[in-house]
Short mmCIF file of C-alpha atoms in Angstrom, two decimals:
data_model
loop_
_atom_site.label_atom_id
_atom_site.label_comp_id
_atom_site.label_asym_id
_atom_site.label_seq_id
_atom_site.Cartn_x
_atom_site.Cartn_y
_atom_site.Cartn_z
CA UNK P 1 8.10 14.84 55.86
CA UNK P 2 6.11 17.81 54.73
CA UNK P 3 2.37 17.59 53.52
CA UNK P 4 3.45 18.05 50.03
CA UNK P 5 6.13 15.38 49.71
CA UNK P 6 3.99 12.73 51.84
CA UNK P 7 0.85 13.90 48.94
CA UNK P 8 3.46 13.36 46.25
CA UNK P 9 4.78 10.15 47.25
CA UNK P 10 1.40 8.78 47.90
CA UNK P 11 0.09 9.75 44.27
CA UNK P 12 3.44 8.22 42.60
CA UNK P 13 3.15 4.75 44.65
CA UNK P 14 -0.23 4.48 43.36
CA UNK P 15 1.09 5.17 39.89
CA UNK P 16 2.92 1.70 40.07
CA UNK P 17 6.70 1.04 39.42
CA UNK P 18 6.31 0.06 35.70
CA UNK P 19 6.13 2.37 32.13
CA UNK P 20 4.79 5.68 32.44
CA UNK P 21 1.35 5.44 30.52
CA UNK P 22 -1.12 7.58 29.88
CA UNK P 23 -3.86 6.43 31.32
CA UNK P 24 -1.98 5.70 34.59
CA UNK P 25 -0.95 9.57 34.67
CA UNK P 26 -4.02 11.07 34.19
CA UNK P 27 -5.60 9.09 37.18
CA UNK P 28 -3.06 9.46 39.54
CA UNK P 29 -0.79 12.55 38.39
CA UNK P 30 -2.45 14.58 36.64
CA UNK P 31 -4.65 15.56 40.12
CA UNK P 32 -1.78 17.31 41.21
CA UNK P 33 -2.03 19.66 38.60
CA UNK P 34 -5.99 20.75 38.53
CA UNK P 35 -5.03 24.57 38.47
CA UNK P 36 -3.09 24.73 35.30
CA UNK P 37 -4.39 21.56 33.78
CA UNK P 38 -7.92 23.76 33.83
CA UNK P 39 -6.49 25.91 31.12
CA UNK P 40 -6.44 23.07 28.92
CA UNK P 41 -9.96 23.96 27.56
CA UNK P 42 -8.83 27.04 25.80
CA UNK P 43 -5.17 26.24 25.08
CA UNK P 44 -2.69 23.64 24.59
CA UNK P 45 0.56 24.34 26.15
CA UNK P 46 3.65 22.63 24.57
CA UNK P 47 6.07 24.81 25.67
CA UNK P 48 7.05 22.49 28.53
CA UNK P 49 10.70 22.83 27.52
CA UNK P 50 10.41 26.33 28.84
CA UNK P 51 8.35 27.35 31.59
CA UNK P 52 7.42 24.17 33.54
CA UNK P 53 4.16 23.88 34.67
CA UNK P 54 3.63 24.06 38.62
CA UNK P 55 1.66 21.14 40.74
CA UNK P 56 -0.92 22.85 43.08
CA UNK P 57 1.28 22.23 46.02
CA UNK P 58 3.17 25.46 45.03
CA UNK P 59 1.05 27.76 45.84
CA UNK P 60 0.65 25.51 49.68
CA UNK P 61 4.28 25.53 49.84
CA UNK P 62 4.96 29.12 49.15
CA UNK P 63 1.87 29.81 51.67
CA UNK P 64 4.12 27.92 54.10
CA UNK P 65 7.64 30.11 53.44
CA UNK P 66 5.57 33.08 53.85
CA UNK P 67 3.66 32.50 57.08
CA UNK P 68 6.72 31.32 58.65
CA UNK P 69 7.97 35.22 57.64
CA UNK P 70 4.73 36.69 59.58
CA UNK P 71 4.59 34.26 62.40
CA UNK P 72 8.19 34.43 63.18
CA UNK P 73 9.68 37.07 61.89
CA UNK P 74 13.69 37.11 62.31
CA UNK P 75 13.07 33.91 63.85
CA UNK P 76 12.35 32.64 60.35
CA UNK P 77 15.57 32.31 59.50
CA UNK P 78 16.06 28.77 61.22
CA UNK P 79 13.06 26.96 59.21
CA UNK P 80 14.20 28.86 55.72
CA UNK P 81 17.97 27.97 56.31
CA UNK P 82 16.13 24.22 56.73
CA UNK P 83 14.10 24.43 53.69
CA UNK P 84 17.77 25.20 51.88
CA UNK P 85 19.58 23.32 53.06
CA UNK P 86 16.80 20.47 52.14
CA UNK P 87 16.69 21.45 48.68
CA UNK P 88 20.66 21.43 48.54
CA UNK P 89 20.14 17.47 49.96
CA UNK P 90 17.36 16.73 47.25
CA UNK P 91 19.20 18.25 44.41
CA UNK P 92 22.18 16.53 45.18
CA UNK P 93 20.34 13.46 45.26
CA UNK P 94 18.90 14.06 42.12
CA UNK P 95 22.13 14.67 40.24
CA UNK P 96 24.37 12.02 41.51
CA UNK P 97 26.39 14.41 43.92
CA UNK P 98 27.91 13.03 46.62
CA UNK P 99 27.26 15.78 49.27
CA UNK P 100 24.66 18.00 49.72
CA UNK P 101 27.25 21.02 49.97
CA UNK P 102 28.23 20.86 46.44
CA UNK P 103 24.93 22.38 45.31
CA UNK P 104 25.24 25.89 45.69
CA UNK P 105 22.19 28.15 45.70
CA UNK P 106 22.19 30.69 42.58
CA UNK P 107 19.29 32.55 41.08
CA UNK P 108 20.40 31.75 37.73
CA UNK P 109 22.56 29.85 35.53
CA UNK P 110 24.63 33.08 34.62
CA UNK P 111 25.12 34.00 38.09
CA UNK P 112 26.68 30.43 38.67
CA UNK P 113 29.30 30.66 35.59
CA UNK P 114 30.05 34.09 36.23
CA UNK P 115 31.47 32.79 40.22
CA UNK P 116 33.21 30.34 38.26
CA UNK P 117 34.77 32.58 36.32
CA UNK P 118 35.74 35.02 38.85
CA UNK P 119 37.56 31.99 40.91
CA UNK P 120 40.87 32.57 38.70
CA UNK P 121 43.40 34.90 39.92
CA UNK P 122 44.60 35.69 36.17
CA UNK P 123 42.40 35.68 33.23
CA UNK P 124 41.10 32.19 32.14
CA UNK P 125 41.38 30.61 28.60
CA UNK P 126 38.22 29.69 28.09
CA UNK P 127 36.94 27.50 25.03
CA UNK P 128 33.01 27.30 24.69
CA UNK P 129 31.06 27.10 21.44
CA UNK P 130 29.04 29.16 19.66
CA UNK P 131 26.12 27.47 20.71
CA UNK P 132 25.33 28.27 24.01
CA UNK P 133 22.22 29.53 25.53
CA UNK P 134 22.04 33.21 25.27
CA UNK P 135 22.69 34.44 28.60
CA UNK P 136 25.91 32.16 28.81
CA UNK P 137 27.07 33.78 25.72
CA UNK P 138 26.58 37.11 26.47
CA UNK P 139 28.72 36.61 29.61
CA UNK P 140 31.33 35.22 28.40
CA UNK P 141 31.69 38.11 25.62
CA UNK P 142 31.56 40.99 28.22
CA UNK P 143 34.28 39.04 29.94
CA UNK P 144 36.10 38.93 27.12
CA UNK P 145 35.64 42.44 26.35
CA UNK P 146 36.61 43.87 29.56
CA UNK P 147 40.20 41.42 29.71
CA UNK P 148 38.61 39.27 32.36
CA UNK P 149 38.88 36.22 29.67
CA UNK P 150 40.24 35.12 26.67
CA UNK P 151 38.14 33.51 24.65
CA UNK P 152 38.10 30.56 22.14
CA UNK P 153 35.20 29.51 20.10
CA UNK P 154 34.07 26.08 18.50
CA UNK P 155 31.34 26.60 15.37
CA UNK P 156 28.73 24.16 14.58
CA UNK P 157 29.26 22.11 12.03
CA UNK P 158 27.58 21.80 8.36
CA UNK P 159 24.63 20.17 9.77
CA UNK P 160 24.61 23.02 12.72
CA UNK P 161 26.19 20.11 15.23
CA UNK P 162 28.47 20.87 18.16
CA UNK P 163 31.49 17.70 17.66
CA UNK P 164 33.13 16.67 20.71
CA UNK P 165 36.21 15.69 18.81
CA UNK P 166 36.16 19.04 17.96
CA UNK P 167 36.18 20.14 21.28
CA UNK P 168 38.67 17.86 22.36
CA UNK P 169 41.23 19.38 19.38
CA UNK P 170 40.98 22.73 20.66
CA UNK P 171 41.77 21.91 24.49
CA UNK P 172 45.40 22.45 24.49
CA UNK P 173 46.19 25.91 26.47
CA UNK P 174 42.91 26.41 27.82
CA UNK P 175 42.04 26.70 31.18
CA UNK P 176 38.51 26.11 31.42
CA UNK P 177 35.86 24.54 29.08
CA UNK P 178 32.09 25.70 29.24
CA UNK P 179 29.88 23.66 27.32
CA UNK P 180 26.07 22.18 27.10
CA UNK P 181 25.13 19.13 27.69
CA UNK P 182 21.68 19.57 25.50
CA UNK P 183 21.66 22.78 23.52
CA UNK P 184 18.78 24.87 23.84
CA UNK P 185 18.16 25.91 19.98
CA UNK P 186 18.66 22.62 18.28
CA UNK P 187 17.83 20.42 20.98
CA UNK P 188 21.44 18.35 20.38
CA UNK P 189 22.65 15.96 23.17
CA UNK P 190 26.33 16.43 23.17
CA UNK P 191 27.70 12.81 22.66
CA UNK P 192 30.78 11.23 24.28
CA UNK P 193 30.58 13.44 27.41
CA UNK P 194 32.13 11.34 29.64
CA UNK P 195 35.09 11.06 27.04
CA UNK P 196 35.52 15.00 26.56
CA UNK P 197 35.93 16.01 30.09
CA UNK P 198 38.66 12.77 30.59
CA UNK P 199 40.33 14.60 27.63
CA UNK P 200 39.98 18.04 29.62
CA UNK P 201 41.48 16.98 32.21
CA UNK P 202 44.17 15.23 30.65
CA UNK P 203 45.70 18.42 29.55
CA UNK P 204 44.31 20.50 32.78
CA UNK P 205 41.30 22.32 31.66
CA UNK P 206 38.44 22.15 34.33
CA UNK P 207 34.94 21.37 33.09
CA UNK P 208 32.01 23.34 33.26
CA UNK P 209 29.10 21.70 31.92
CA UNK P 210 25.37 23.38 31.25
CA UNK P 211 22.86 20.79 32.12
CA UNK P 212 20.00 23.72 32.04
CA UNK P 213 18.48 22.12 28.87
CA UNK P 214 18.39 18.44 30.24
CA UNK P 215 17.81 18.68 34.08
CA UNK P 216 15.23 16.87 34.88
CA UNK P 217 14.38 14.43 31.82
CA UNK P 218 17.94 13.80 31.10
CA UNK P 219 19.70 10.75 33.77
CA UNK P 220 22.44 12.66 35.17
CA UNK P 221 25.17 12.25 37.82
CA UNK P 222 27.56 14.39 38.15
CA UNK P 223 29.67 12.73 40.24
CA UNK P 224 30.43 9.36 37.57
CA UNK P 225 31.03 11.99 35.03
CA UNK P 226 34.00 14.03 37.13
CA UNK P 227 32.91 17.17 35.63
CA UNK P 228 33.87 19.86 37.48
CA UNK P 229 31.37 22.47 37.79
CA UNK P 230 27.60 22.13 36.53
CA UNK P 231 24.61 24.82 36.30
CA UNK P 232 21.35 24.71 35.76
CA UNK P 233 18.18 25.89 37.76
CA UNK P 234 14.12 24.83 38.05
CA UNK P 235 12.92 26.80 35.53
CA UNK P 236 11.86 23.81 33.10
CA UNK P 237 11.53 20.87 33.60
CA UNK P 238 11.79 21.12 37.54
CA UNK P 239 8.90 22.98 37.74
CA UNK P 240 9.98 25.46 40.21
CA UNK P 241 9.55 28.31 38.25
CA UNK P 242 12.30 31.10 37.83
CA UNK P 243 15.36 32.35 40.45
CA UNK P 244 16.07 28.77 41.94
CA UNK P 245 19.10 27.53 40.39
CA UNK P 246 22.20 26.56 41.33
CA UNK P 247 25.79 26.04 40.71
CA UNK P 248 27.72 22.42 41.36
CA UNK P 249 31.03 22.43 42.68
CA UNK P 250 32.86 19.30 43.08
CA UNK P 251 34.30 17.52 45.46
CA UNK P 252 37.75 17.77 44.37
CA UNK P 253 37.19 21.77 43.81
CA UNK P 254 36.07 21.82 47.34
CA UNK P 255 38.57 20.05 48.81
CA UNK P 256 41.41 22.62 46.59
CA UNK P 257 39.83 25.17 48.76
CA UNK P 258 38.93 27.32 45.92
CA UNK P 259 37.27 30.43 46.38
CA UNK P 260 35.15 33.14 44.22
CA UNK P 261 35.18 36.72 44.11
CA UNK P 262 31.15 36.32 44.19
CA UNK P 263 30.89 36.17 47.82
CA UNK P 264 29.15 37.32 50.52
CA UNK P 265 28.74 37.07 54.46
CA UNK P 266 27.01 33.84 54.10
CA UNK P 267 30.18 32.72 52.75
CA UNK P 268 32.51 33.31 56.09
CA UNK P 269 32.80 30.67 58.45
CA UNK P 270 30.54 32.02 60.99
CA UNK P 271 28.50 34.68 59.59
CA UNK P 272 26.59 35.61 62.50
CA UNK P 273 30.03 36.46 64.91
CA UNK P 274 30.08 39.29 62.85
CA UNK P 275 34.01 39.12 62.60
CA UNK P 276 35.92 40.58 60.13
CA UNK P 277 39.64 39.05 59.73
CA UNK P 278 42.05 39.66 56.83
CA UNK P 279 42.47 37.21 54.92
CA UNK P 280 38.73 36.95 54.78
CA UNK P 281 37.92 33.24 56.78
CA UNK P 282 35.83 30.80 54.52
CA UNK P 283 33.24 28.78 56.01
CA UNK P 284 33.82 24.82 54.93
CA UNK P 285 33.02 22.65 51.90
CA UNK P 286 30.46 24.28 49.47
CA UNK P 287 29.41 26.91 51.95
CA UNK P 288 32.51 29.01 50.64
CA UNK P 289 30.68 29.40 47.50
CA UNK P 290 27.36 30.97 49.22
CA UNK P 291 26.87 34.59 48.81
CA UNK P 292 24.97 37.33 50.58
CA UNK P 293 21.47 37.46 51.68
CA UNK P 294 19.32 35.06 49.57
CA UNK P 295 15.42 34.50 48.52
CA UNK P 296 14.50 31.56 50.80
CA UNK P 297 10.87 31.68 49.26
CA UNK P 298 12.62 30.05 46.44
CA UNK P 299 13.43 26.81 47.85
CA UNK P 300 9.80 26.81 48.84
CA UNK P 301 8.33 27.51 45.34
CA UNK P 302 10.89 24.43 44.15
CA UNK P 303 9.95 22.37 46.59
CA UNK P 304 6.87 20.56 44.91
CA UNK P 305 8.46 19.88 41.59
CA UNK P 306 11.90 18.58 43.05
CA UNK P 307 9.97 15.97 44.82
CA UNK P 308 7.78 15.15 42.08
CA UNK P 309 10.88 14.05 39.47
CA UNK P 310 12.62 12.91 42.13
CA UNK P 311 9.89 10.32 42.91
CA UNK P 312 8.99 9.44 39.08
CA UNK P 313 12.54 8.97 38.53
CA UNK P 314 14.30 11.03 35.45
CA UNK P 315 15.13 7.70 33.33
CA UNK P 316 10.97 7.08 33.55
CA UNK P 317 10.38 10.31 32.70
CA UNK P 318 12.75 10.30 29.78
CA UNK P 319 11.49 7.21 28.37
CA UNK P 320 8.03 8.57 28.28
CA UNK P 321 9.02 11.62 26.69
CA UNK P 322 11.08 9.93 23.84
CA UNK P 323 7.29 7.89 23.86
CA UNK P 324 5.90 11.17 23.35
CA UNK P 325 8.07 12.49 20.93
CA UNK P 326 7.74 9.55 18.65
CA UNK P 327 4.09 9.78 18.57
CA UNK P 328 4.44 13.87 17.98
CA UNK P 329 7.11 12.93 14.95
CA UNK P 330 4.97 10.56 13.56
CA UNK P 331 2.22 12.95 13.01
CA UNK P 332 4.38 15.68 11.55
CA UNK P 333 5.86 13.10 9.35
CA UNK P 334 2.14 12.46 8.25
CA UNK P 335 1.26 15.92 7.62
CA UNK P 336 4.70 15.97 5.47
CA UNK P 337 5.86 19.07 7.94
CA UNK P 338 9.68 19.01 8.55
CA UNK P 339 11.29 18.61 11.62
CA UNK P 340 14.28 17.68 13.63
CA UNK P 341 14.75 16.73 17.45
CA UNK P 342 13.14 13.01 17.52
CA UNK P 343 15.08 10.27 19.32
CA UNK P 344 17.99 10.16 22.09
CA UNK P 345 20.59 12.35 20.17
CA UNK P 346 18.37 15.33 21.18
CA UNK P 347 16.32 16.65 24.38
CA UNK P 348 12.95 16.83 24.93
CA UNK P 349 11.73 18.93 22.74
CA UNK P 350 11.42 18.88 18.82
CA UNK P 351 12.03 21.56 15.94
CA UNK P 352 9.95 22.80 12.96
CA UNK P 353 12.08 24.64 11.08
CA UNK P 354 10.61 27.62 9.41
CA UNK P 355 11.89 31.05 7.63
CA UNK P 356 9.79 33.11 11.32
CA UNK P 357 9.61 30.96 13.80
CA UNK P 358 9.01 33.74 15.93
CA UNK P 359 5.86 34.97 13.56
CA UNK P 360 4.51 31.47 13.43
CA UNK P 361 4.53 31.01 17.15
CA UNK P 362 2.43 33.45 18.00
CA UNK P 363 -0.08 32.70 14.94
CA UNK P 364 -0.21 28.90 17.00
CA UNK P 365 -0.83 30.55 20.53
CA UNK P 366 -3.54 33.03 19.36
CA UNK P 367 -5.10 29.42 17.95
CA UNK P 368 -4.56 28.13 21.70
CA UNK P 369 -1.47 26.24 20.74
CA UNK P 370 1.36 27.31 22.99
CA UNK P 371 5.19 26.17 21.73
CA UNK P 372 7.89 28.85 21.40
CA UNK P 373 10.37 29.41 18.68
CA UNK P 374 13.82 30.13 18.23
CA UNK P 375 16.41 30.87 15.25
CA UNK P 376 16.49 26.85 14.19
CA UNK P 377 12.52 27.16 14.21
CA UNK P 378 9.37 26.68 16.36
CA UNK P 379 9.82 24.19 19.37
CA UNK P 380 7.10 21.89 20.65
CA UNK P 381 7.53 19.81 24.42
CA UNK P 382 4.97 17.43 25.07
CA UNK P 383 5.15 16.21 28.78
CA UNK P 384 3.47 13.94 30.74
CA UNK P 385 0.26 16.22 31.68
CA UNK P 386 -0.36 16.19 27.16
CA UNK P 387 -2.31 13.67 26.13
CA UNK P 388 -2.15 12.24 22.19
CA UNK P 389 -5.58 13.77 21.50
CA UNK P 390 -4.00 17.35 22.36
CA UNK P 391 -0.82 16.22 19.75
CA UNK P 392 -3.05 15.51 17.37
CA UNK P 393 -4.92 18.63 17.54
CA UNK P 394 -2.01 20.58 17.64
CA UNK P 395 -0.55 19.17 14.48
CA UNK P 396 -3.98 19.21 12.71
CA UNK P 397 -4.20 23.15 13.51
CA UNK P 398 0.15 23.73 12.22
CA UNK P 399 -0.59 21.93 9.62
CA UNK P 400 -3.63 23.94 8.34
CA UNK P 401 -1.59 27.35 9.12
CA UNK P 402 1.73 25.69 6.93
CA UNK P 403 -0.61 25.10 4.32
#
């Protein structure tokens, strides 16, 4: 076991096995954290939902990938291939996956639809909604565009809600059906997941399901749900900061022997022979879905955070942040500002709504109040490093600027 995982596991056994509380996490978590937690004297940072904050063993463990790089040189690539293949192990673990092979290193979210995507011979009928996260959007319209899919759309509804029955009205004909698990502008938990991909695959569609928006302080496992393919990456909640993502391939997928035209020499089944048949020769399991030369400083930079949610648990850490986000409501509610997000129906963050979010985000962070804002309004994310006095000071100085 690494110095950082044995430092983590210490500080969460001292923590204790019951409720996440405040006091408890500022004596033994919040020690992990002096480096960015020493910011909190000129700002408040609340966009947690976002950019995660990183534990000091980051900077240790990304020390580490990078000595091994000037100590060993080409050499390095037995201890990196390690670290990946550890991270594969850990993320499986995280996410209910059965084998470590079905997480397959991407360096974003995109990058893991788009090899879905290019795994049909023809073009795919896809059915998504128009509420997906930006990037996941934009993809699937150039594929559209260029004949490489055919596209089907699902609207919100009145109250800007994403209805599985929907969902499951529109699955006749398609081939595959991309769709979030908690989307990133409202905040919505998509209900009855476990019902929409049985109807999927009643009538053949495969699932692909965005978990981006709940990975890490959502309970998750992939494997009970069936879905197909998942994405997501350690940009938020993880706190592994950006380009360490990956893309879940099931078992059953696996086993099919399906391929992707994403590929690369990491991908044959013995990349170092240096062989080139025709048919191209896969290597086995998940390992078909690897590409070409990847950033192993990644899996270093993830490290710390993987082992930190892994050892708090995600159901802990979502009970505290629904704890949190009561306590945040609450004072909104008294300050008679409007808002949205509270409770299990939605992720971890909440909404303000307002006429420029953008405008009134940055008025907040030149106050020291960091959030972020989209089109349904500004977003706040307490997480367990904010403390109630920093809530209360954020809503006091909103509530001033709201007038």
């Amino acid at each position: 076991m690494t110095a950082t995982l044995t430092h983590i596991a210490h500080a969460v056994a001292a923590l204790g096995d019951g409720p996440l509380s405040e006091p408890a996490l500022a004596a033994h978590i919040h020690p992990l954290f002096k480096q960015v937690l020493a910011r909190d004297s000129h700002e408040i940072y609340l966009a947690n939902h976002s950019l995660g904050r990183p534990l000091d063993a980051t900077a240790a463990d990304l020390a580490e990938g990078s000595a091994t790089w000037f100590a060993q040189l080409d050499d390095a690539w037995g201890p990196w291939w390690s670290e990946m293949e550890a991270w594969r192990v850990a993320t499986a673990n995280l996410l209910g996956a059965v084998r470590g092979d079905c997480i397959v290193p991407k360096t974003s979210a995109g990058q893991g639809l788009r090899a879905v995507l290019n795994s049909y011979a023809g073009t795919p009928r896809v059915l998504s909604t128009e509420a997906e996260f930006d990037s996941i959007d934009h993809i699937l319209k150039q594929y559209a565009a260029q004949g490489r899919a055919e596209l089907h759309w699902v609207a919100p509804d009145a109250q800007g809600l994403i209805q599985v029955d929907e969902l499951i009205a529109r699955l006749d004909g398609m081939d595959l059906l991309v769709v979030s698990q908690v989307f990133f502008a409202s905040g919505q938990v998509l209900q009855d997941i476990p019902r929409l991909i049985a109807a999927a695959h009643a009538r053949g569609v495969r699932v692909l399901l965005d978990v981006y928006h709940g990975y890490g302080v959502l309970p998750l496992d992939l494997a009970a749900l069936g879905v197909d393919y998942a994405i997501a990456g350690s940009y938020k909640y993880l706190r592994g900061g950006p380009g360490v993502c990956w893309l879940y391939v099931s078992p059953a997928m696996l086993d099919a022997g399906h391929t992707t035209l994403d590929t690369g020499w990491f991908a044959k089944r013995e990349p170092f022979a240096y062989r080139r048949p025709m048919p191209p020769e896969f290597a086995a399991g998940g390992d078909a879905w690897l590409e070409s030369t990847f950033n192993p400083l990644g899996f270093y930079q993830a490290r710390a955070g993987l082992a930190l949610v892994s050892a708090l648990g995600v159901a802990r850490l979502r009970a505290y942040s629904l704890q949190q986000k009561g306590y945040l409501s609450g004072l909104l509610t008294a300050h008679g500002i409007r808002h949205f997000g509270v409770g299990e129906e939605a992720g971890a963050f909440i909404t303000i709504p307002h006429a420029d979010p953008m405008a009134l985000a940055s008025q907040l962070k030149a106050a020291g109040i960091n959030g972020d804002a989209r089109a349904a309004g500004l977003r706040l994310c307490p997480d367990l490093l904010n403390t109630e006095a920093q809530m209360r000071e954020a809503v006091e100085v909103l509530a001033a600027m709201l007038g």
